[in-house]
PDB file of C-alpha atoms in Angstrom:
ATOM      1  CA  SER A 111      -3.989 -16.537   5.340  1.00 35.00           C
ATOM      2  CA  GLY A 112      -2.919 -13.450   6.693  1.00 38.00           C
ATOM      3  CA  THR A 113       0.712 -13.909   5.368  1.00 37.00           C
ATOM      4  CA  PHE A 114       1.957 -12.796   2.443  1.00 41.00           C
ATOM      5  CA  CYS A 115       4.896 -14.348   0.510  1.00 40.00           C
ATOM      6  CA  GLY A 116       7.730 -12.087  -0.977  1.00 42.00           C
ATOM      7  CA  ALA A 117       6.955 -14.184  -4.216  1.00 41.00           C
ATOM      8  CA  ARG A 118       3.798 -12.825  -4.216  1.00 51.00           C
ATOM      9  CA  TRP A 119       5.178  -9.207  -5.056  1.00 51.00           C
ATOM     10  CA  SER A 120       7.856 -10.170  -7.557  1.00 48.00           C
ATOM     11  CA  GLY A 121       6.584  -9.260 -10.682  1.00 53.00           C
ATOM     12  CA  ALA A 122       6.373  -5.894 -11.334  1.00 56.00           C
ATOM     13  CA  ILE A 123       3.724  -3.845 -12.157  1.00 57.00           C
ATOM     14  CA  PRO A 124       3.250  -2.951 -15.981  1.00 55.00           C
ATOM     15  CA  MET A 125       5.312   0.521 -16.543  1.00 49.00           C
ATOM     16  CA  GLY A 126       3.356   3.721 -17.421  1.00 51.00           C
ATOM     17  CA  VAL A 127       0.137   2.526 -15.487  1.00 85.00           C
ATOM     18  CA  LEU A 128       0.895   3.311 -11.661  1.00 90.00           C
ATOM     19  CA  THR A 129       2.858   6.130 -11.374  1.00 93.00           C
ATOM     20  CA  GLU A 130       2.454   6.628  -7.262  1.00 95.00           C
ATOM     21  CA  LEU A 131       1.169   4.788  -4.440  1.00 96.00           C
ATOM     22  CA  ARG A 132       0.379   6.690  -0.888  1.00 97.00           C
ATOM     23  CA  VAL A 133      -0.273   5.681   2.350  1.00 97.00           C
ATOM     24  CA  ALA A 134      -1.648   7.768   5.401  1.00 97.00           C
ATOM     25  CA  MET A 135      -1.685   6.008   8.298  1.00 97.00           C
ATOM     26  CA  CYS A 136      -1.699   6.568  12.163  1.00 97.00           C
ATOM     27  CA  GLN A 137       1.536   5.597  14.218  1.00 94.00           C
ATOM     28  CA  THR A 138      -0.233   4.127  17.115  1.00 96.00           C
ATOM     29  CA  SER A 139      -4.088   3.580  16.149  1.00 96.00           C
ATOM     30  CA  PRO A 140      -5.330   0.017  16.247  1.00 96.00           C
ATOM     31  CA  ALA A 141      -7.428   0.827  13.356  1.00 96.00           C
ATOM     32  CA  SER A 142      -3.603   1.199  11.511  1.00 97.00           C
ATOM     33  CA  LYS A 143      -2.031  -1.719  12.427  1.00 97.00           C
ATOM     34  CA  GLY A 144      -2.881  -4.147   9.788  1.00 97.00           C
ATOM     35  CA  ILE A 145      -1.636  -1.356   7.522  1.00 97.00           C
ATOM     36  CA  ARG A 146       1.748  -0.925   9.561  1.00 96.00           C
ATOM     37  CA  ASP A 147       2.521  -4.626   9.870  1.00 97.00           C
ATOM     38  CA  PHE A 148       1.975  -5.169   6.318  1.00 97.00           C
ATOM     39  CA  TRP A 149       4.593  -2.785   5.288  1.00 96.00           C
ATOM     40  CA  LYS A 150       7.020  -3.749   7.741  1.00 96.00           C
ATOM     41  CA  LYS A 151       7.084  -7.397   6.101  1.00 96.00           C
ATOM     42  CA  GLN A 152       6.499  -6.213   2.514  1.00 95.00           C
ATOM     43  CA  TYR A 153       7.704  -2.710   1.548  1.00 95.00           C
ATOM     44  CA  SER A 154      11.497  -4.503   0.317  1.00 94.00           C
ATOM     45  CA  ALA A 155       9.584  -7.229  -1.577  1.00 94.00           C
ATOM     46  CA  ILE A 156       7.408  -4.659  -3.001  1.00 92.00           C
ATOM     47  CA  LYS A 157       9.879  -2.203  -3.683  1.00 92.00           C
ATOM     48  CA  SER A 158      12.379  -4.418  -5.474  1.00 93.00           C
ATOM     49  CA  ALA A 159       9.756  -5.759  -7.977  1.00 90.00           C
ATOM     50  CA  ASN A 160       8.591  -1.846  -8.664  1.00 89.00           C
ATOM     51  CA  SER A 161      12.302   0.247  -8.101  1.00 91.00           C
ATOM     52  CA  SER A 162      10.960   3.054  -9.988  1.00 92.00           C
ATOM     53  CA  LEU A 163       7.487   3.340  -8.223  1.00 92.00           C
ATOM     54  CA  PRO A 164       7.474   6.084  -5.610  1.00 95.00           C
ATOM     55  CA  ILE A 165       5.739   4.565  -2.770  1.00 96.00           C
ATOM     56  CA  LEU A 166       5.135   7.125  -0.068  1.00 96.00           C
ATOM     57  CA  LEU A 167       4.037   6.146   3.472  1.00 96.00           C
ATOM     58  CA  ARG A 168       3.094   8.851   5.754  1.00 96.00           C
ATOM     59  CA  GLU A 169       2.046   8.725   9.460  1.00 96.00           C
ATOM     60  CA  SER A 170      -0.024  11.179  11.425  1.00 96.00           C
ATOM     61  CA  GLN A 171      -1.779  10.702  14.730  1.00 96.00           C
ATOM     62  CA  GLY A 172      -4.895   9.979  14.777  1.00 94.00           C
ATOM     63  CA  ILE A 173      -5.510  10.124  10.812  1.00 95.00           C
ATOM     64  CA  GLN A 174      -7.980   7.706   8.994  1.00 96.00           C
ATOM     65  CA  ALA A 175      -5.828   4.837   6.978  1.00 96.00           C
ATOM     66  CA  LYS A 176      -6.135   5.181   3.280  1.00 97.00           C
ATOM     67  CA  LEU A 177      -4.533   4.205   0.775  1.00 97.00           C
ATOM     68  CA  THR A 178      -4.021   6.351  -2.879  1.00 96.00           C
ATOM     69  CA  ALA A 179      -2.713   5.065  -6.052  1.00 94.00           C
ATOM     70  CA  ALA A 180      -1.789   7.832  -8.976  1.00 95.00           C
ATOM     71  CA  TYR A 181      -2.237   6.560 -12.498  1.00 93.00           C
ATOM     72  CA  GLN A 182      -1.131   7.701 -15.980  1.00 90.00           C
ATOM     73  CA  GLY A 183      -3.208  10.583 -16.934  1.00 88.00           C
ATOM     74  CA  GLY A 184      -3.775  11.696 -13.844  1.00 90.00           C
ATOM     75  CA  LYS A 185      -6.525   9.682 -12.682  1.00 91.00           C
ATOM     76  CA  GLU A 186      -6.337   8.625  -8.830  1.00 93.00           C
ATOM     77  CA  THR A 187      -8.205   5.914  -6.778  1.00 94.00           C
ATOM     78  CA  VAL A 188      -8.541   6.697  -3.186  1.00 96.00           C
ATOM     79  CA  VAL A 189      -9.614   3.922  -0.366  1.00 96.00           C
ATOM     80  CA  VAL A 190      -9.794   4.016   3.205  1.00 97.00           C
ATOM     81  CA  VAL A 191      -8.268   1.275   4.549  1.00 97.00           C
ATOM     82  CA  ASP A 192      -9.009   1.879   8.449  1.00 96.00           C
ATOM     83  CA  GLY A 193      -9.486  -1.126  10.417  1.00 97.00           C
ATOM     84  CA  LEU A 194      -8.247  -3.821   7.593  1.00 97.00           C
ATOM     85  CA  SER A 195      -6.177  -6.631   8.508  1.00 97.00           C
ATOM     86  CA  GLU A 196      -2.524  -7.296   6.789  1.00 96.00           C
ATOM     87  CA  ALA A 197      -4.295  -9.455   4.631  1.00 96.00           C
ATOM     88  CA  GLU A 198      -7.055  -7.066   3.613  1.00 96.00           C
ATOM     89  CA  PHE A 199      -4.789  -4.200   3.136  1.00 97.00           C
ATOM     90  CA  GLY A 200      -2.637  -6.328   0.676  1.00 94.00           C
ATOM     91  CA  ALA A 201      -5.722  -7.497  -1.415  1.00 94.00           C
ATOM     92  CA  LYS A 202      -6.680  -3.979  -1.889  1.00 94.00           C
ATOM     93  CA  LEU A 203      -3.002  -2.942  -2.523  1.00 94.00           C
ATOM     94  CA  GLU A 204      -3.081  -5.462  -4.996  1.00 90.00           C
ATOM     95  CA  SER A 205      -6.360  -4.510  -6.464  1.00 89.00           C
ATOM     96  CA  LEU A 206      -4.908  -1.277  -7.014  1.00 89.00           C
ATOM     97  CA  MET A 207      -1.267  -2.422  -8.847  1.00 86.00           C
ATOM     98  CA  LYS A 208      -3.156  -3.732 -11.357  1.00 82.00           C
ATOM     99  CA  GLY A 209      -5.246  -0.377 -11.962  1.00 74.00           C
TER     100      GLY A 209
END
C-alpha cells in the first residue's frame, strides 16, 4: 500500500536484542526519497514505541542509502536501501527490528 499506519509501529521491540539503528541517506537524491519520506511520517511513532533505542539519521550528499542495525553481542547487519520506496524501506526496517 505504501502507507504505514502508526499502529504498525506501536509495539516496542524486545529489550536487549536491537541496540541501535543507523540510517545513512542523501538529503536530495531521488534514490533516498522513499527513506526520507518514511522517516518524516514514522519517526515519532517508532521513537515513541522504542524510546530508549538510539535511532541515528545521517544525511550526506551523494551517499548510498544504508540501514544498519546493531544487536546485543556486537552483531551488526547492514542493508543497502538505495532506491527503495517508502513501503519497501518500512518492510526492511521492520525485519531488522525483529532481529
